[in-house]
mmCIF file of C-alpha atoms in Angstrom:
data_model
loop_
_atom_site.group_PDB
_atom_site.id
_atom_site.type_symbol
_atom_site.label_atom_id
_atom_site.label_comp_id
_atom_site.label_asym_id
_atom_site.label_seq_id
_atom_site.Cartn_x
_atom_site.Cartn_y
_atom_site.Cartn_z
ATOM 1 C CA UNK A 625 156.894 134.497 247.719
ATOM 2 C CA UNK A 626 154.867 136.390 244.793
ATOM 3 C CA UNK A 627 152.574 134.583 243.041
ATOM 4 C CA UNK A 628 154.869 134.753 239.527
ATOM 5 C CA UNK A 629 157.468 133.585 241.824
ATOM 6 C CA UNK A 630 155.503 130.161 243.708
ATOM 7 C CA UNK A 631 154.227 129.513 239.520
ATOM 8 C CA UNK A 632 157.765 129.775 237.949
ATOM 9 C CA UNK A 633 159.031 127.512 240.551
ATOM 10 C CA UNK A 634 155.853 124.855 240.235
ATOM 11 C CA UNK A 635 157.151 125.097 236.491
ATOM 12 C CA UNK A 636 160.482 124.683 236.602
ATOM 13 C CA UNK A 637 161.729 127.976 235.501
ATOM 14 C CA UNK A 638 164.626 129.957 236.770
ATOM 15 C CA UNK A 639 163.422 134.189 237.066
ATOM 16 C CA UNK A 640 166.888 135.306 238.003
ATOM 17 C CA UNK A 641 167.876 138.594 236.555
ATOM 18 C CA UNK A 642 164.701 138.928 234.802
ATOM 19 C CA UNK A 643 164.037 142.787 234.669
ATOM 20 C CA UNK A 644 161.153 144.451 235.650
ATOM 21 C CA UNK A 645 158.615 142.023 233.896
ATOM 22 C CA UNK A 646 158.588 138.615 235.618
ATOM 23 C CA UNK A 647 154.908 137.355 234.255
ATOM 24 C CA UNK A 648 155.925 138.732 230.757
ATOM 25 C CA UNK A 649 159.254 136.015 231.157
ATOM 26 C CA UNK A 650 157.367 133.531 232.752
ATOM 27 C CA UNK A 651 155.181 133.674 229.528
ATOM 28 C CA UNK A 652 158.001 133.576 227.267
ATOM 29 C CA UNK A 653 159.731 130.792 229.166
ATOM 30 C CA UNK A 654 156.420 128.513 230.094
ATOM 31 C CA UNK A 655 156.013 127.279 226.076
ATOM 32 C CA UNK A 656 157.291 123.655 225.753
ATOM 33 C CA UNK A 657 156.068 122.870 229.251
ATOM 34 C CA UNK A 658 153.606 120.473 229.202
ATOM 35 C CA UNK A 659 152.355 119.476 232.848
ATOM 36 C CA UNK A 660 149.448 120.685 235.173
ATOM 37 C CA UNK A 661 149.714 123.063 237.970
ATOM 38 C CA UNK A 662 147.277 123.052 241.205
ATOM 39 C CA UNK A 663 146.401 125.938 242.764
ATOM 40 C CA UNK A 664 144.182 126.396 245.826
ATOM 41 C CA UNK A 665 141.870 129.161 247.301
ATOM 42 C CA UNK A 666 142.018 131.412 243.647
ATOM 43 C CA UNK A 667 139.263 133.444 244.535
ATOM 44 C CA UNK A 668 141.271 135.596 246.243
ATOM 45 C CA UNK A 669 143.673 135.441 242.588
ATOM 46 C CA UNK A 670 140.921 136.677 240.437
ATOM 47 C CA UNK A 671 142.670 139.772 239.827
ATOM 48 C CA UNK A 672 145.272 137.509 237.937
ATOM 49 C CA UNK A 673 142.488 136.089 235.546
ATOM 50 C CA UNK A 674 144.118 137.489 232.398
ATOM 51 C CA UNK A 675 147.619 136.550 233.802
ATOM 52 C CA UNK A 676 146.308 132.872 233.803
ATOM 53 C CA UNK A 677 144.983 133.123 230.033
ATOM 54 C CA UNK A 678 148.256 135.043 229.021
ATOM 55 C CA UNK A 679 149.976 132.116 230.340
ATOM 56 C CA UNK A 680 147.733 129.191 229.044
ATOM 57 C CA UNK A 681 147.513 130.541 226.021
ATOM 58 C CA UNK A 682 151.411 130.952 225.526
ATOM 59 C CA UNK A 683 151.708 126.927 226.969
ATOM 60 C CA UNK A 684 148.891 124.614 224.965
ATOM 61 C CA UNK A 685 149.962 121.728 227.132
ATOM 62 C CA UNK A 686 149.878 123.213 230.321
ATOM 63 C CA UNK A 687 146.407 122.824 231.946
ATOM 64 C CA UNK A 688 145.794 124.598 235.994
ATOM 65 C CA UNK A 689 143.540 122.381 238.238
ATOM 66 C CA UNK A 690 142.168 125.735 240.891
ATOM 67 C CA UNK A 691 139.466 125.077 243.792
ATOM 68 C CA UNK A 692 137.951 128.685 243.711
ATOM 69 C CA UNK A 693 134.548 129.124 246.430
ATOM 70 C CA UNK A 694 133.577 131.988 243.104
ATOM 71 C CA UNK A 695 133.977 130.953 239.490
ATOM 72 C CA UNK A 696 137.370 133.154 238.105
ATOM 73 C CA UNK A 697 135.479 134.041 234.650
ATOM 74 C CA UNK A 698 138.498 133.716 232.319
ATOM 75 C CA UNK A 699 137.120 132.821 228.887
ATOM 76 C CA UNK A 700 138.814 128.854 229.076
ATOM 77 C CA UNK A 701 137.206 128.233 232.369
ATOM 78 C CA UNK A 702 135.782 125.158 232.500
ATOM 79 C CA UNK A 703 133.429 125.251 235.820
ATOM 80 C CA UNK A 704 132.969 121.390 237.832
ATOM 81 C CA UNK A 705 131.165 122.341 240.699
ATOM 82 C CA UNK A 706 131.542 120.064 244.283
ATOM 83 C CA UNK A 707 129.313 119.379 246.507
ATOM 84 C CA UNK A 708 129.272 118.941 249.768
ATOM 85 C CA UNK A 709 129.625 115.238 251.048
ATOM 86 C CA UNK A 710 126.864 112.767 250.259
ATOM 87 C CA UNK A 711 124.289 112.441 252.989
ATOM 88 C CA UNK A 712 122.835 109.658 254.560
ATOM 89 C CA UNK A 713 119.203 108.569 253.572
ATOM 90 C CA UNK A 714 116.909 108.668 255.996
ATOM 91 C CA UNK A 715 114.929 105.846 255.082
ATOM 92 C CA UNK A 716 117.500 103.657 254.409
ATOM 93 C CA UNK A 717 118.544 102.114 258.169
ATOM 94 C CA UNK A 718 121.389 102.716 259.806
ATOM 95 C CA UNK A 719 123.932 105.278 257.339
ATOM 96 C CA UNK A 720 126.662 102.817 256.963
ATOM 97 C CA UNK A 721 127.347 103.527 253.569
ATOM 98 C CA UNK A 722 127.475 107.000 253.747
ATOM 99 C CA UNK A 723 130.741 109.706 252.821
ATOM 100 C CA UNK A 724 129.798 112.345 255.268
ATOM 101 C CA UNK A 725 129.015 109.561 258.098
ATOM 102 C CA UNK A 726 132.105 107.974 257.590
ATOM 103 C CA UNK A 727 134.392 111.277 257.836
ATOM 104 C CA UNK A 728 132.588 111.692 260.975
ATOM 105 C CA UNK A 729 133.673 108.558 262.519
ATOM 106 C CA UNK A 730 136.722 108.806 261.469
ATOM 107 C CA UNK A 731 137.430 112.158 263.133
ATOM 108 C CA UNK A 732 135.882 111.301 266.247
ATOM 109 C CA UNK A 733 137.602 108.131 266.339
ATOM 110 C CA UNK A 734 140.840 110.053 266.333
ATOM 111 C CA UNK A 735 139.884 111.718 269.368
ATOM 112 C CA UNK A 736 138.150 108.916 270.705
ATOM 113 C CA UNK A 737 139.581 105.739 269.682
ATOM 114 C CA UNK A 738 137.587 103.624 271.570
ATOM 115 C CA UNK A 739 134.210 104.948 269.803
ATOM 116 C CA UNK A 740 132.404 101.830 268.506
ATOM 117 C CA UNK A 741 129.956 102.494 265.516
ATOM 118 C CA UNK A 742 126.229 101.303 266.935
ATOM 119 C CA UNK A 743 123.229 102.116 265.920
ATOM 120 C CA UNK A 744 122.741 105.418 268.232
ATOM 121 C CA UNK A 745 126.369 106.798 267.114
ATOM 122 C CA UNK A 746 125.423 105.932 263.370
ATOM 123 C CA UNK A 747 122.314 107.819 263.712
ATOM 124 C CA UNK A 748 123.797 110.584 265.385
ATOM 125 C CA UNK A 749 126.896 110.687 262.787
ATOM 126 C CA UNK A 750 123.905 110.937 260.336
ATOM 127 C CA UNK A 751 122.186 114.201 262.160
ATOM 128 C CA UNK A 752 125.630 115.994 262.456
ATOM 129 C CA UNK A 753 126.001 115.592 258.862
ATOM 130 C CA UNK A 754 122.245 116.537 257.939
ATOM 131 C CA UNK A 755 123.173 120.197 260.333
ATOM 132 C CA UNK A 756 125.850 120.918 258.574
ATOM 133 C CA UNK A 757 125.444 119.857 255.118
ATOM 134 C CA UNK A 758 127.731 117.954 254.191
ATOM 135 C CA UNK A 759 130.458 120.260 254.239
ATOM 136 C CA UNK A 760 133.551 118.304 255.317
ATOM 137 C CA UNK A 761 135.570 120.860 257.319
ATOM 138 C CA UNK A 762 132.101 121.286 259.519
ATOM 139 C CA UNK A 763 131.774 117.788 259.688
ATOM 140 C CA UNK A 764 135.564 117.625 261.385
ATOM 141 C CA UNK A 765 135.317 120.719 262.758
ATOM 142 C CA UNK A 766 132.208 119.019 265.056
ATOM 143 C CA UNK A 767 133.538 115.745 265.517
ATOM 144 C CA UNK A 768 137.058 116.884 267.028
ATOM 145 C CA UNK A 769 134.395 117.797 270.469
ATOM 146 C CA UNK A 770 133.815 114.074 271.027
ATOM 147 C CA UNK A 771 136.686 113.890 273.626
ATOM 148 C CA UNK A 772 134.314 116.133 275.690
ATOM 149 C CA UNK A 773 130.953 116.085 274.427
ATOM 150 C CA UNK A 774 128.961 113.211 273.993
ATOM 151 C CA UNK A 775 127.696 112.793 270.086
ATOM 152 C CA UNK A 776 124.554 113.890 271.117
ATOM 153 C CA UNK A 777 125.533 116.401 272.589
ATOM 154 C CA UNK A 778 127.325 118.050 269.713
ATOM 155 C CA UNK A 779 123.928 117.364 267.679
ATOM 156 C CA UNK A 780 122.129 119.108 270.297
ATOM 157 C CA UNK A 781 124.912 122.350 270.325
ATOM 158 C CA UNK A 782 124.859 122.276 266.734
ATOM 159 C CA UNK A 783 120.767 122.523 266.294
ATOM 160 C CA UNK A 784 120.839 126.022 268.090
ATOM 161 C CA UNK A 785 124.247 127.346 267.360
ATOM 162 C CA UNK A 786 127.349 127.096 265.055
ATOM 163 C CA UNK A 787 129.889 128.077 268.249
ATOM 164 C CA UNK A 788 131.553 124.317 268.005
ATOM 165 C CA UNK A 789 132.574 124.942 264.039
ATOM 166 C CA UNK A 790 135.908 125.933 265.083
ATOM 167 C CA UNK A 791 139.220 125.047 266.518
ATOM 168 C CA UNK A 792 141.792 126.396 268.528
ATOM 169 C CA UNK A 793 143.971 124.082 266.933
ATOM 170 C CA UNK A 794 147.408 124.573 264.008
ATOM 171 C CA UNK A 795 144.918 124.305 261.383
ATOM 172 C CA UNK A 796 146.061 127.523 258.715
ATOM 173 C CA UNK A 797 143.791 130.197 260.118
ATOM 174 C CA UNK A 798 141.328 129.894 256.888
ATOM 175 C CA UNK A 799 140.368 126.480 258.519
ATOM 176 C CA UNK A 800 140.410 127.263 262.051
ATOM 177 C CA UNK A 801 136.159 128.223 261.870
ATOM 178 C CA UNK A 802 133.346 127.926 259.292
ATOM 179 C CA UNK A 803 132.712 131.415 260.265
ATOM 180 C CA UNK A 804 135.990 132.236 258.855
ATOM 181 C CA UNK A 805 135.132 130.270 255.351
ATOM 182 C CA UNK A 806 132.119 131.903 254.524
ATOM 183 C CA UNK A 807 132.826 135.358 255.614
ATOM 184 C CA UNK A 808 136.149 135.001 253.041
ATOM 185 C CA UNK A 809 133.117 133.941 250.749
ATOM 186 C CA UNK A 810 130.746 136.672 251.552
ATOM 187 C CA UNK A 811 133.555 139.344 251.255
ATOM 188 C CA UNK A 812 133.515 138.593 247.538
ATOM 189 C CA UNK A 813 130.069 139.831 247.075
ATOM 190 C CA UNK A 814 128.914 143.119 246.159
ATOM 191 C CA UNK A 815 126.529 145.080 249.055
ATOM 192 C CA UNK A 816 123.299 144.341 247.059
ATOM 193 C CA UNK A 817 123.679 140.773 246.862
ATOM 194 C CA UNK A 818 124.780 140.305 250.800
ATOM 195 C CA UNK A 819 121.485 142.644 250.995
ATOM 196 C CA UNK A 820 120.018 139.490 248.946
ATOM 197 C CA UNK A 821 120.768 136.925 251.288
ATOM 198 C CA UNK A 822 119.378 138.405 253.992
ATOM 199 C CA UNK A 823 116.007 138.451 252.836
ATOM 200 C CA UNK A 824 116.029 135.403 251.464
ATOM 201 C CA UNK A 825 116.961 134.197 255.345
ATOM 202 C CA UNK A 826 113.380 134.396 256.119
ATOM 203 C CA UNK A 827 112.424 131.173 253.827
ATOM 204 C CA UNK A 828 112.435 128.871 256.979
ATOM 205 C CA UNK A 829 111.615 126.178 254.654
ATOM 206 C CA UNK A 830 113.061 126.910 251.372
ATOM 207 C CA UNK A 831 111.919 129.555 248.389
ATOM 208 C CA UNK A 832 110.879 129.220 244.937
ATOM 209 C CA UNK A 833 112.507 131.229 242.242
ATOM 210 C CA UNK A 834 109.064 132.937 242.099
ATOM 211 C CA UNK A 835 109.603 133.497 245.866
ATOM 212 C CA UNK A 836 112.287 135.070 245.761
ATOM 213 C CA UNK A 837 111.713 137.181 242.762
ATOM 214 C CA UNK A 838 107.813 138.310 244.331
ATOM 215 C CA UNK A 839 108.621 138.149 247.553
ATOM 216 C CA UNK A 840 112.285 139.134 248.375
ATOM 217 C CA UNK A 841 112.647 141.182 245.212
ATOM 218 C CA UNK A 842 115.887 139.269 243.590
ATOM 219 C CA UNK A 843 116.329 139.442 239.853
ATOM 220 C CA UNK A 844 116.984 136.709 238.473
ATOM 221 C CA UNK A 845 120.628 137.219 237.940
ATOM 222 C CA UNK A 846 121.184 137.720 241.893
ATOM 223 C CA UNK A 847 119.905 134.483 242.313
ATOM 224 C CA UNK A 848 121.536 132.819 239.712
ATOM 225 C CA UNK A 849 124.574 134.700 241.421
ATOM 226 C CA UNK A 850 124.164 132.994 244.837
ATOM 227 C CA UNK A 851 123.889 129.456 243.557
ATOM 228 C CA UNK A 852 126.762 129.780 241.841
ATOM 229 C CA UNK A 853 128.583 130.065 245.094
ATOM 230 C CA UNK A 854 126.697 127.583 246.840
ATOM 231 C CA UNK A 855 125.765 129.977 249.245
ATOM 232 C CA UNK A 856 121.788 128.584 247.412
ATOM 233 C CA UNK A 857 120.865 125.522 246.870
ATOM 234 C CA UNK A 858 118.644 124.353 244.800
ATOM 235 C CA UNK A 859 117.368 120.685 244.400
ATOM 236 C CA UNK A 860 115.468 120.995 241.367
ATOM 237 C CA UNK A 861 112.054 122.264 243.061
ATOM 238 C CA UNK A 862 112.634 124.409 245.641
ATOM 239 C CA UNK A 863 115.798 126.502 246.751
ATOM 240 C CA UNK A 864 117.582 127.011 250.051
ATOM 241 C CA UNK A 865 119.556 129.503 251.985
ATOM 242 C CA UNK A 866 122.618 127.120 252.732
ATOM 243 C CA UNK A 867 122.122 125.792 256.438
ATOM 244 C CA UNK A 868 125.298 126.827 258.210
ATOM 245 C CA UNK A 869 124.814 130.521 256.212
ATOM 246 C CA UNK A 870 121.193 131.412 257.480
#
């Protein structure tokens, strides 16, 4: 099903017998309709970025909700990035409290259901979720081995490697690996700034803007570039090749 197609149904509108023009009608038609529409993975739509204003604009009511991993740049874009899941504090005990820890125990426990949540499996949680940062489909990803690994054991697989980030599972294919994510990611980037991110793959222990301006040779819109996409972060002193890309 076309894009036009999936939207005019979302909307309520019937496209039968509507020529050779279907986003033109879909226009037309979408006026009074006053609703929101959600649409997932739209950074592989961003040729449709004036499609989306054409339509907005023709529809005052209608608002679209889109998780994009690359901001679309339509002029009524209103960017909220997300983070990855909070992580535990290190100097706060044992991470009860903790998002990332929790999604971790919950995974394992589905493989696992006997997995009680001491000390030792609440500090390991807490290192999984450090070695991945936060992102939740690694953090599932590496708790679906604990019907065959230990915890510590993924911890220990997961310090020199990124081979248990996947699954040979029915997940859609775009899930299946973190591999898989951020090469869809990467793809979106012009040579020089994949170019970029290699050098900046040195900083073992983070960069400064300066850094990576002196040192690397980045302007500062490359930069600026790569933290828009998460693939750098940057907690307000120094920056940081993002742990499962370096």
């Amino acid at each position: 099903m076309t894009l036009v197609a999936r939207l005019a149904n979302a909307l309520g509108i019937g496209l039968r017998d509507i020529g050779r023009d279907p986003w033109a009608t879909l226009v037309q038609m979408s006026g009074p309709i006053d609703g929101v529409v959600l649409l997932d993975n739209v950074e592989q739509l961003r040729q449709f970025g004036t499609r989306f204003e054409q339509l907005l604009a023709a529809a005052p009511a209608l608002r679209i909700v889109a998780t994009s991993r690359v901001p679309i740049g339509v002029i009524s874009e209103v960017v909220m990035p997300l983070a990855g899941l909070n992580l535990p504090d290190a100097d706060a005990g044992p991470p009860v409290d903790s998002d990332s820890v929790a999604l971790v125990l919950a995974e394992a426990r589905r493989r696992r259901p006997d997995l009680e949540a001491t000390d030792e499996v609440l500090e390991v949680a807490a290192e999984i979720c450090v070695l991945v940062g936060g992102m939740p489909l690694a953090i599932v990803l590496a708790a679906s081995w604990v019907d065959t690994l230990s915890p510590r054991e993924v911890v220990e697989s997961l310090r020199s490697s990124t081979d248990l980030l996947t699954t040979s599972g029915l997940a859609p294919s775009r899930h299946r690996s973190v591999a898989s994510v951020i090469d869809a990611s990467i793809a979106q980037f012009p040579p020089e700034h994949l170019t970029a991110l290699a050098r900046l793959s040195v900083f073992a222990g983070g960069f400064t803007a300066d850094a990576a301006r002196e040192v690397a040779g980045l302007t500062t819109t490359t930069l600026a570039a790569l933290k828009r996409v998460s693939l750098i972060q940057d907690d307000g002193h120094r920056c940081r090749v993002h742990r499962l890309v370096a």
